[in-house]
XYZ file of C-alpha atoms in Angstrom:
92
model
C -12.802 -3.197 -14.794
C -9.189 -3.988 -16.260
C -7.581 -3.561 -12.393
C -10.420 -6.722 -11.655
C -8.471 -9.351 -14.003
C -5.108 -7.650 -14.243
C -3.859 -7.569 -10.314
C -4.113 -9.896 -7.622
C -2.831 -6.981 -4.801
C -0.969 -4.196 -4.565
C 1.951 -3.221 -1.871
C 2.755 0.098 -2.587
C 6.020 1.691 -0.706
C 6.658 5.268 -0.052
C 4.587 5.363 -3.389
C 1.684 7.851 -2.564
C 1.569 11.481 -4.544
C -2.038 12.244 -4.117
C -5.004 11.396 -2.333
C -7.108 13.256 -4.150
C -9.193 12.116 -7.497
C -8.725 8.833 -6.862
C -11.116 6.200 -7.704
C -11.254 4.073 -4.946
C -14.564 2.243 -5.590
C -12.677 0.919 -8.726
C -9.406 -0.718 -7.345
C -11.387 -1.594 -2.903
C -11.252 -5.388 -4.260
C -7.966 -5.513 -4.837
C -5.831 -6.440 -1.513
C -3.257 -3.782 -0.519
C -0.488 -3.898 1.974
C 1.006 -0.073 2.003
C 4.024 0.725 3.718
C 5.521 4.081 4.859
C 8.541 5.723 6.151
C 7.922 7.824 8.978
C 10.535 10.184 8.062
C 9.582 10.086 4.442
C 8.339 13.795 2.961
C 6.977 12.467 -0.652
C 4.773 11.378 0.783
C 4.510 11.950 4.647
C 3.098 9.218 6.745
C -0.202 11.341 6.223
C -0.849 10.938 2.906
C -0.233 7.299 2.861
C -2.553 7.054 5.828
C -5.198 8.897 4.776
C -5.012 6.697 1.455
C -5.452 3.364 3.764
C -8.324 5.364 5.107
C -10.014 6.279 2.187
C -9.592 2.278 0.013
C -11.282 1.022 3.852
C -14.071 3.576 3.421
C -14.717 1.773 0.336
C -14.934 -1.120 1.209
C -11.632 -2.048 0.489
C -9.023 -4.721 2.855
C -5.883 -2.794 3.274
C -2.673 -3.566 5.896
C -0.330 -0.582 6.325
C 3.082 -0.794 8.362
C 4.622 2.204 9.035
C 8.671 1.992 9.481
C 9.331 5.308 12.028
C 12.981 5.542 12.145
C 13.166 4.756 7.649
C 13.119 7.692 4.978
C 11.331 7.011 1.133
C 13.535 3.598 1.426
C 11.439 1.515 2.781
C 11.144 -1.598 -0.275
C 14.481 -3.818 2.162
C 12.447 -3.720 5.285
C 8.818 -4.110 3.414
C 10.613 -7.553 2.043
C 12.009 -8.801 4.566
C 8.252 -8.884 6.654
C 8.004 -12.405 7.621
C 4.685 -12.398 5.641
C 5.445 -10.495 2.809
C 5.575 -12.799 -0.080
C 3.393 -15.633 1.660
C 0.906 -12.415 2.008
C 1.467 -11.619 -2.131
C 1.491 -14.937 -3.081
C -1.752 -16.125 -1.516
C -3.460 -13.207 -3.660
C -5.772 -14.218 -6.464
């Protein structure tokens, strides 16, 4: 599996177009940190959710932080987490 060697995690932000037809058997070992805007539309905090749902039900480890009051911009506050980069970094 090319995702196996390639990426150490994944933190996608406000990224999410579809839940559907994804493989998530292929990319559960890879650690993911998601994070959302709760006043996003594309996608809505549902979509992203049900994504963190579906990589768990796999077997995957996935964080998700949801930012209520922030639109589809969410990449400022995701970096400035206290554990963002230690989080990344640590990832192998």
């Amino acid at each position: 599996n090319m995702a196996d060697w390639l990426f150490a995690a994944a933190a996608p932000m406000s990224a999410l177009n579809s839940v559907s037809g994804t493989e998530y058997d292929s990319v559960s070992n890879i650690p993911l940190w998601a994070f959302q805007g709760g006043q996003d539309s594309e996608p809505m905090p549902v979509e992203t959710e049900a994504l963190v749902r579906n990589f768990r039900a796999a077997g995957g480890i996935a964080r998700y932080t949801l930012y209520p009051s922030l639109g589809h911009g969410t990449w400022n506050a995701a970096y400035a987490e206290p554990d963002f980069f230690t989080w990344l970094l640590a990832q192998s």
